[in-house]
Coordinates of C-alpha atoms in Angstrom, one line a residue:
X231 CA 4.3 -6.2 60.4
X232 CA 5.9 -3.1 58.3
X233 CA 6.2 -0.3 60.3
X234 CA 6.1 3.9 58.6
X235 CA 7.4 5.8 61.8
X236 CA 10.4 6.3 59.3
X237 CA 8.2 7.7 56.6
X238 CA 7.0 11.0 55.5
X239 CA 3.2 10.8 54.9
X240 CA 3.1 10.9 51.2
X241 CA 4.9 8.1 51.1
X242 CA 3.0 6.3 53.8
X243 CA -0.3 7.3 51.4
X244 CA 1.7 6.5 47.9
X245 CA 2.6 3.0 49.3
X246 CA -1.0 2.3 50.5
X247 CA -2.2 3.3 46.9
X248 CA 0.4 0.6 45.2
X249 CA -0.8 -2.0 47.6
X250 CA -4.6 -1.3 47.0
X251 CA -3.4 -1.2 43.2
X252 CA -2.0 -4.9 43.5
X253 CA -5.0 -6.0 45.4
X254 CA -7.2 -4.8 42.4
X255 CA -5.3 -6.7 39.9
X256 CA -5.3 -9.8 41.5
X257 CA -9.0 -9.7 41.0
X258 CA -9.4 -7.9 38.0
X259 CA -7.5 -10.2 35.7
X260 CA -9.7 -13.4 36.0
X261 CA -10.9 -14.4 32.6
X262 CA -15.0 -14.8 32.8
X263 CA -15.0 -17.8 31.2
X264 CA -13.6 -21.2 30.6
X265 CA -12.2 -22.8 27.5
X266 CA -10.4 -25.5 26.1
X267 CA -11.2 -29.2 24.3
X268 CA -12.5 -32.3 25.4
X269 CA -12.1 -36.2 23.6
X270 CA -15.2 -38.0 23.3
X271 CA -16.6 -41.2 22.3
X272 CA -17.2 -40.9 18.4
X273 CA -21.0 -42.4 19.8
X274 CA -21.7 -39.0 21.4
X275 CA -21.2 -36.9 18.1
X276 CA -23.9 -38.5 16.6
X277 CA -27.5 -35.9 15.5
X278 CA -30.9 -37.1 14.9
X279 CA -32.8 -34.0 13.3
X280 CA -36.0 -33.2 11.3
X281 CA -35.3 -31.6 7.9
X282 CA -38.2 -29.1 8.6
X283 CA -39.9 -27.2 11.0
X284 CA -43.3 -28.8 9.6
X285 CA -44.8 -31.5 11.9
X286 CA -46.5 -32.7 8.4
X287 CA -44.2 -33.2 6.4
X288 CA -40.7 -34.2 7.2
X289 CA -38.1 -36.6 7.0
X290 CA -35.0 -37.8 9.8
X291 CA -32.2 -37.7 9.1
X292 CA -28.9 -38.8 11.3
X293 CA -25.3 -37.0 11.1
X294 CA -22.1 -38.1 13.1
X295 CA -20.0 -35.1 13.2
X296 CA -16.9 -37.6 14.1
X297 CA -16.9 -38.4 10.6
X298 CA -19.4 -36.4 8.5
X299 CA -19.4 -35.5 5.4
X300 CA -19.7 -32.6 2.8
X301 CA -22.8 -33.0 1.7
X302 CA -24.2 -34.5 5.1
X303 CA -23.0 -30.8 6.5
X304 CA -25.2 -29.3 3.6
X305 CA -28.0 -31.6 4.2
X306 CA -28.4 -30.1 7.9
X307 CA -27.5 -26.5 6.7
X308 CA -30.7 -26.6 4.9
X309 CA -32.5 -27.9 7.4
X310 CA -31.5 -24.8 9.4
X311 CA -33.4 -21.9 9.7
X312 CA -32.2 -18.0 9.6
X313 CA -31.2 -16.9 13.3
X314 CA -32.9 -14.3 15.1
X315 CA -31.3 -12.6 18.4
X316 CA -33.2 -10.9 21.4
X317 CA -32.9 -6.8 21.3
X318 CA -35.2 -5.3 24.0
X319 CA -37.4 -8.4 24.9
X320 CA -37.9 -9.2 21.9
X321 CA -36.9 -11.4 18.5
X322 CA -35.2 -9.3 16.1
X323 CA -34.2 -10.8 12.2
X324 CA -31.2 -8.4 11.1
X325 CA -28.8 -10.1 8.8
X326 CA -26.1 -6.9 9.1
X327 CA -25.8 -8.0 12.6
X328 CA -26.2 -11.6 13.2
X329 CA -26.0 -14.0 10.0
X330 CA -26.1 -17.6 11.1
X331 CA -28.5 -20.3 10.7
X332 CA -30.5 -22.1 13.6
X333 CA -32.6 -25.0 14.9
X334 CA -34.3 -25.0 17.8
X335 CA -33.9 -27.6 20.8
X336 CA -37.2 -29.2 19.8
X337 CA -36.2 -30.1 15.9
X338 CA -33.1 -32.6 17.1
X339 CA -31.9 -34.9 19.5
X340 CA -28.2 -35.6 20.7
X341 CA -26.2 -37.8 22.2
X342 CA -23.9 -35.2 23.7
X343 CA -25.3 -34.5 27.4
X344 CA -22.5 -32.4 28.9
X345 CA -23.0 -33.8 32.6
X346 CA -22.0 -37.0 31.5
X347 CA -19.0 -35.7 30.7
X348 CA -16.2 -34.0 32.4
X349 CA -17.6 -30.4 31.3
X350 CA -19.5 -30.4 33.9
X351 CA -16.7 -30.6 36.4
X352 CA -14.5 -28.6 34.4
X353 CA -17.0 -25.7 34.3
X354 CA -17.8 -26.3 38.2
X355 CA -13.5 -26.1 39.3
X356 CA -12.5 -23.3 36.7
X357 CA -15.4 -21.1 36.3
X358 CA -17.7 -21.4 39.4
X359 CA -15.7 -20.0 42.8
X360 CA -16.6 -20.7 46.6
X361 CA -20.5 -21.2 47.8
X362 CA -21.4 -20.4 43.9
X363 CA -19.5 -23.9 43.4
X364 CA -21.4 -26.1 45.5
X365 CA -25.2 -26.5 44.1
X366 CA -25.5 -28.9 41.7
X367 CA -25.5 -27.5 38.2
X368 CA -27.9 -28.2 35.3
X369 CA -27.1 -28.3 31.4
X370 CA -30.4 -27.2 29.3
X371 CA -30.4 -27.8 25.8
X372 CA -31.1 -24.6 23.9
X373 CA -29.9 -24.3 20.1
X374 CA -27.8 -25.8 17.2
X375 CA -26.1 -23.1 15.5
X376 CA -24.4 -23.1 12.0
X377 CA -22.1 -20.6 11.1
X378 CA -20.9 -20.7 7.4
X379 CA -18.7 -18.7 5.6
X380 CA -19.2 -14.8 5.8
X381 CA -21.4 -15.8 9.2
X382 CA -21.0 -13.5 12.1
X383 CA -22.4 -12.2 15.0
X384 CA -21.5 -9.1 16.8
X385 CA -21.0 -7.9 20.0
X386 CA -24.0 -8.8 22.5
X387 CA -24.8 -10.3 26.2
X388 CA -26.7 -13.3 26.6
X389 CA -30.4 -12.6 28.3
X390 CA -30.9 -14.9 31.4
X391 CA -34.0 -17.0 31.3
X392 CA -34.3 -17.1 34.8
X393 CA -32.7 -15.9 38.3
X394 CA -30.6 -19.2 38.6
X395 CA -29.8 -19.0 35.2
X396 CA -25.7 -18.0 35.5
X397 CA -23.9 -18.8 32.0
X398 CA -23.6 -20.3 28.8
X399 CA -21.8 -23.3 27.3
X400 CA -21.2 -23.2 23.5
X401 CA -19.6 -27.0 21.7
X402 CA -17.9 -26.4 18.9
X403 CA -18.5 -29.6 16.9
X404 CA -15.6 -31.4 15.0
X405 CA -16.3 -29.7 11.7
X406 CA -13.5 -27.9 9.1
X407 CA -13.7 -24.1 9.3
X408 CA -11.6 -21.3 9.9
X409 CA -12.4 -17.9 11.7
X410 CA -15.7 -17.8 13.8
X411 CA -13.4 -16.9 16.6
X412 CA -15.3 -16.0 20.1
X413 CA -14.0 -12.4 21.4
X414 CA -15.1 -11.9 25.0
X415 CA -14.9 -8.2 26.5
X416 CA -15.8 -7.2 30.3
X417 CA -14.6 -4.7 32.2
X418 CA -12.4 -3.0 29.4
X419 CA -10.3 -6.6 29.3
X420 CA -10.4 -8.6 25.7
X421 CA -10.0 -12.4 25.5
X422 CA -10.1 -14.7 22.3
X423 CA -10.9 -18.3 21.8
X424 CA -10.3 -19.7 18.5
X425 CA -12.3 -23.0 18.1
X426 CA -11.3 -24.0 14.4
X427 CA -7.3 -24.0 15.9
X428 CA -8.0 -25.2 18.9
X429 CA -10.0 -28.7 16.9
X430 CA -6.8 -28.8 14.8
X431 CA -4.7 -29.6 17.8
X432 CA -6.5 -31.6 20.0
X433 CA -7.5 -35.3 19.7
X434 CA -9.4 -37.3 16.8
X435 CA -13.7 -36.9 17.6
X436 CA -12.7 -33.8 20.4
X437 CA -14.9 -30.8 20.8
X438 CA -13.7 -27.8 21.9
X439 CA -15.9 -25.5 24.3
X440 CA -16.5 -22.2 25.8
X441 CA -18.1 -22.1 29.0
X442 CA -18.8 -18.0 30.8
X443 CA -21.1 -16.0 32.7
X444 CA -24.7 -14.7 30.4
X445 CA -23.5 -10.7 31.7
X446 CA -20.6 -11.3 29.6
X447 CA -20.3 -9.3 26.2
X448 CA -19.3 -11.6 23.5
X449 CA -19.2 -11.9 19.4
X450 CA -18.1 -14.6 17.1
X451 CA -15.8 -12.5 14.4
X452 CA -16.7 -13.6 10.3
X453 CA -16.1 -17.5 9.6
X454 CA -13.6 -17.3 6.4
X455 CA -13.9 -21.2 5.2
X456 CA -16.1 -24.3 6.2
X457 CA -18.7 -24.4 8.9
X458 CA -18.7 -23.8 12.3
X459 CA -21.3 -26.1 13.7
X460 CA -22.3 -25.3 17.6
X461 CA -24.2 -26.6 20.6
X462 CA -25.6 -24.0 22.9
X463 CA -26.2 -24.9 26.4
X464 CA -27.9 -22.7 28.9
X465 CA -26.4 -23.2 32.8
X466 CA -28.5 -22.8 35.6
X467 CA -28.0 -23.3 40.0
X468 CA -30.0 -26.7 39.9
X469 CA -32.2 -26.6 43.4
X470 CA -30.8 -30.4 43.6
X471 CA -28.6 -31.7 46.6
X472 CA -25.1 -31.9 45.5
X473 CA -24.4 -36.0 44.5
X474 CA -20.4 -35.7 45.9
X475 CA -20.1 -39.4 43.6
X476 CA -21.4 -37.8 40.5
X477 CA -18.7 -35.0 40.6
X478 CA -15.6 -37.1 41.7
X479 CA -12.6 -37.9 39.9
X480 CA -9.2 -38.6 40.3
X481 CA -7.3 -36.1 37.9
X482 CA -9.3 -33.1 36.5
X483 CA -8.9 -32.4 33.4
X484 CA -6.2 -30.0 32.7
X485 CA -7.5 -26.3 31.1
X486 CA -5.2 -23.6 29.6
X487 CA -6.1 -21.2 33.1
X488 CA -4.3 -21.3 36.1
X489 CA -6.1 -21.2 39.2
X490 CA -4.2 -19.0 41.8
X491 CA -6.2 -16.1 41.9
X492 CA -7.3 -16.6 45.6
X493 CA -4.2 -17.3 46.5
X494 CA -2.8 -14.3 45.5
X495 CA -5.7 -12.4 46.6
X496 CA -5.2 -13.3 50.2
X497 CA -1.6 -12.5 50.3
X498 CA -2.2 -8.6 49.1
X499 CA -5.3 -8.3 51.1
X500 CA -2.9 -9.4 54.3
X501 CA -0.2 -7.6 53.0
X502 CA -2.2 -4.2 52.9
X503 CA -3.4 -4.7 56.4
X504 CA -0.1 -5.1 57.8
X505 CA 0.3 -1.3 56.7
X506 CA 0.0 0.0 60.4
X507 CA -0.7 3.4 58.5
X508 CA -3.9 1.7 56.8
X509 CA -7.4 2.4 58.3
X510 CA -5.0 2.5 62.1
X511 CA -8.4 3.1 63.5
X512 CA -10.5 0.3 62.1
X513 CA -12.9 0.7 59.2
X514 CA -14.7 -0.4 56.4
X515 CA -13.1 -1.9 52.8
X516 CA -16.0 -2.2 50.0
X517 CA -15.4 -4.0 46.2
X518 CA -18.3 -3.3 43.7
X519 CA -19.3 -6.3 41.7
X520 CA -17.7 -7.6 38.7
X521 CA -20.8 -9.5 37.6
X522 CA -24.8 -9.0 36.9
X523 CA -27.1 -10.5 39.9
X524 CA -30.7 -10.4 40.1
X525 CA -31.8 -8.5 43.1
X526 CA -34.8 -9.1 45.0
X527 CA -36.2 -7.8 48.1
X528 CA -33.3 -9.0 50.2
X529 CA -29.7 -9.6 49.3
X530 CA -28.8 -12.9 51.3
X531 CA -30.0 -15.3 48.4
X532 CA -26.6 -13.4 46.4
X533 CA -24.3 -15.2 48.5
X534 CA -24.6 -18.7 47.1
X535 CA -24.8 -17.0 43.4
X536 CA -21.6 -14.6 43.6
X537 CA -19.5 -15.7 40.2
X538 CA -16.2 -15.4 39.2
X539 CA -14.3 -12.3 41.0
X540 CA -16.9 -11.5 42.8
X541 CA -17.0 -15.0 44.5
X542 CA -13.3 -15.3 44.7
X543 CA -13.1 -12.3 47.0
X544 CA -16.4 -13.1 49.1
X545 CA -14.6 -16.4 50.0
X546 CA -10.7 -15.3 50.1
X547 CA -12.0 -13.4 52.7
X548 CA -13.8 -15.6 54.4
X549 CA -10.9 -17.6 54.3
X550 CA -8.9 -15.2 56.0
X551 CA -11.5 -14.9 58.7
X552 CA -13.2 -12.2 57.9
X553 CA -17.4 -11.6 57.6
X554 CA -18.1 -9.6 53.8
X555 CA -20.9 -8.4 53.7
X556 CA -23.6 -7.5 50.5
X557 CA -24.6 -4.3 50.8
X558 CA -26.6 -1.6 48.3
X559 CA -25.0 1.8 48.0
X560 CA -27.3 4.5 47.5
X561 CA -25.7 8.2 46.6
X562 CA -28.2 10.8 47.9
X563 CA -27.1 14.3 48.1
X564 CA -23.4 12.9 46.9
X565 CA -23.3 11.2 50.5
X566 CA -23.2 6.8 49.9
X567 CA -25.7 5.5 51.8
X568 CA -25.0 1.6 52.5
X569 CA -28.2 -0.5 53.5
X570 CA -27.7 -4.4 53.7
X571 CA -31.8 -4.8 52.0
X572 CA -33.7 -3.1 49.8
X573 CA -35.5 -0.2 51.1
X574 CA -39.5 0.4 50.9
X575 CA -40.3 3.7 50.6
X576 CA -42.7 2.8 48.4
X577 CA -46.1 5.0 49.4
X578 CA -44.1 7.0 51.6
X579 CA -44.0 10.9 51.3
X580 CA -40.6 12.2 51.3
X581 CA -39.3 15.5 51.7
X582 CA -36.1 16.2 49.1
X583 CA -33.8 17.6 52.0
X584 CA -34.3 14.7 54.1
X585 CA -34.2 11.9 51.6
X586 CA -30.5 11.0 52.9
X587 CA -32.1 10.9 56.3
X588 CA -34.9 8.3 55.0
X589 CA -32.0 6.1 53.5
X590 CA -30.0 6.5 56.4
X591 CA -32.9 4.8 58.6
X592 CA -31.5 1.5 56.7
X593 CA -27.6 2.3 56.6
X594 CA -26.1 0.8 59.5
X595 CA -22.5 2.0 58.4
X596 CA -21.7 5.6 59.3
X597 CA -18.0 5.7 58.3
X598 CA -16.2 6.3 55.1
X599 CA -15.4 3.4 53.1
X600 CA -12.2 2.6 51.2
X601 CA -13.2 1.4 48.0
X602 CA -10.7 -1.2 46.5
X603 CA -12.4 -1.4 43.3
X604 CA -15.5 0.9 42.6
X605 CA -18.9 0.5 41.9
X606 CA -21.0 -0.5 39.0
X607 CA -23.9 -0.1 36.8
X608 CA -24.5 -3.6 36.7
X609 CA -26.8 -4.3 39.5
X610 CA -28.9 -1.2 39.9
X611 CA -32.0 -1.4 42.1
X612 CA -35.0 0.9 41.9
X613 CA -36.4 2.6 44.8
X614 CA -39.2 4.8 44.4
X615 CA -41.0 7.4 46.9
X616 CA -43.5 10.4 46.5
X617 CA -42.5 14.0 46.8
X618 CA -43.9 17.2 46.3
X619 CA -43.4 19.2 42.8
X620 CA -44.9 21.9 43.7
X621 CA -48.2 21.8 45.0
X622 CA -48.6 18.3 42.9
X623 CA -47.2 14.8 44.2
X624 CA -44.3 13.4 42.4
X625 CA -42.6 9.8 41.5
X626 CA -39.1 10.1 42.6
X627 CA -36.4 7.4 42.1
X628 CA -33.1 6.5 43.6
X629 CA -30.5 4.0 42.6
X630 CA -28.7 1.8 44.1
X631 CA -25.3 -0.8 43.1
X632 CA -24.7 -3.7 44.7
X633 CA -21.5 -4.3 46.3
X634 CA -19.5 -6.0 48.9
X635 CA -18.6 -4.7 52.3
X636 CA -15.8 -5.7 55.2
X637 CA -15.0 -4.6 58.1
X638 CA -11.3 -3.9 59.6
X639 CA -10.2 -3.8 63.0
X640 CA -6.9 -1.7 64.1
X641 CA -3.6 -2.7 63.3
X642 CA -3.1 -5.8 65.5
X643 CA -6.7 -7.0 65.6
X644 CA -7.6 -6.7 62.0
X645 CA -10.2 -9.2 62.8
X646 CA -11.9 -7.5 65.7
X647 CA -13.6 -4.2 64.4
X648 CA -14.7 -1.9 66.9
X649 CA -17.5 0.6 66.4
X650 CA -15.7 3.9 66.9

């Protein structure tokens, strides 16, 4: 262990700070999403679609996008319908924001199931992390996009269609374009995944792929030539046991992401707590989530749905030996309040000077915490409760953010924290 009798206390404090600083960027940097190409038999590239919407009137048609040509591409571009996109619950038509075309799920049939392929254990090792990787995982048809020259769509994040719902996987068929490129953002971080380069490197009838989390903001910048022909997939936590045979294989496919984060993670977290000058009397350490969740009335159904950093961290830490803990923090009267459920004060009158108080009847934490990364807007939870406006009862609201707790015993016993 490092030892700071040596040291005058701002530097004790300044070397803390860079050591919580390297512990935030070894979580920070993950990319949210997976990407890459994958070979396939020319068999699975093969599209049976109606050529309209009308159950009436019309004809089937079948496309192989292993070898398809111009005017087969224009054939199902016509088919296609104007895309809409979702903007407050509902369908919006705005051609200055989205311009793509469309077919729904129900107008054509494929050949391309993505768990009869490796995707699915590609998305499972390199995008799911800890318990979040161990429920089976379903793939759920949902759209055939075309994206044709001067086609865009700008930036936006995916609306879940359901709690288990956690991400989205978009096939890039094996068609000439250029442009189209997906530009992911989170956290003030920007990534790029070029399909049309990617298809020109990898292997005759590949796809390439995109595979991240629905809280993501994404956009696919203006296709300059060809078309950009796409799959959508939606990915949910399938309430199926996990089949061990139906996920093993001898050599994983290889992705352009290393996987070290946890390691590294572990080795900063232990070397900040070998700091005898950090928390020497024990204490608390909190993250705030990376990702969106769906809160309910309790928070231990999160566990098994953390993603990306937010998983890595819950298990790293685990790992290591140590018990995190999801918690809600509620500011009231600039004090955080941490409860591990959702309080009711639903019906409950509450006096404004005493509302810490009432929160505080939940908190079972009564020390400062030491934030490592702070927390969010992402998973805000309403609580309401009645108050007095003057002589009139009022609807009064507090908020709280979801985020991650552990505690820390003194130097020495790290693992054994002590109420003080």
């Amino acid at each position: 262990m490092s030892s700071s009798t040596d040291s005058s206390p701002q530097d004790n404090q300044s070397h803390i700070k860079q050591l919580l600083d390297a512990l935030r960027d070894s979580m920070v940097h993950k990319p949210p999403f997976v990407s890459g190409s994958l070979q396939l038999p020319p068999s699975r590239l093969s599209l049976l679609y109606y050529t309209t919407s009308s159950e009436d009137n019309h004809e089937t048609r079948l496309i192989n996008f292993a070898n398809a040509t111009p005017e087969e591409l224009e054939q199902l571009i016509q088919a296609c319908e104007p895309a809409s996109f979702g903007r407050n619950k509902e369908e919006v038509m705005d051609k200055t924001y989205r311009k793509a075309k469309k077919m729904d799920n129900g107008r054509f049939a494929t050949l391309l199931v993505p768990d009869h392929t490796d995707l699915i254990k590609i998305v499972r090792t390199y995008l799911l992390e800890g318990e979040a990787s161990k429920p089976a995982i379903k793939f759920e048809l949902y759209k055939l996009n075309v994206y044709s020259e001067g086609s865009f769509f700008k930036a936006h994040v995916d609306t879940p269609r359901g709690e288990k719902m956690f991400g989205s996987l978009v096939i890039v068929l094996p068609t000439p374009h250029e442009g189209g490129t997906l530009v992911f953002r989170h956290h003030g971080q920007e990534w790029t995944f070029d399909s049309s380069t990617t298809l020109l490197a990898a292997l005759p009838t590949s796809v390439a792929y995109a595979a991240f989390f629905c809280d993501i903001e994404h956009e696919i910048s203006p296709v300059t030539s060809g078309n950009r022909v796409t799959l959508t997939y939606n990915l949910y936590y399938d309430d199926d046991e996990l089949d061990p045979a139906k996920y093993f294989m001898s050599e994983l496919p290889s992705v352009p992401q290393e996987d070290n984060e946890r390691g590294m993670f572990c080795s900063r977290f232990n070397a900040l707590l070998n700091n005898l000058e950090f928390l020497p009397n024990g204490g608390f350490i909190g993250f705030g989530m990376r990702h969106a969740y769906q809160v309910k009335d309790t928070l231990d159904h999160l566990y098994s749905l953390l993603k990306g950093s937010d998983a890595t961290v819950c298990q790293s830490l685990r790992t290591l030996g140590f018990k995190p803990t999801l918690y809600l923090n509620y500011q009231c009267e600039d004090n955080d309040v941490l409860v591990d459920r959702v309080p009711d004060l639903e019906g409950e009158m509450v006096d404004h000077s005493d509302l810490s108080e009432c929160f505080q009847d939940f908190c079972d934490i009564d020390e400062p915490v030491t934030w490592v990364t702070p927390n969010t807007k992402f998973d805000t939870v309403e609580s309401k409760y009645i108050f007095n406006y003057g002589n009139e009862p009022a609807m009064g609201y507090e908020y709280g953010n979801l985020c991650l707790i552990v505690r820390i015993g003194r130097p020495g016993s790290r693992l054994k924290y002590s109420k003080r």
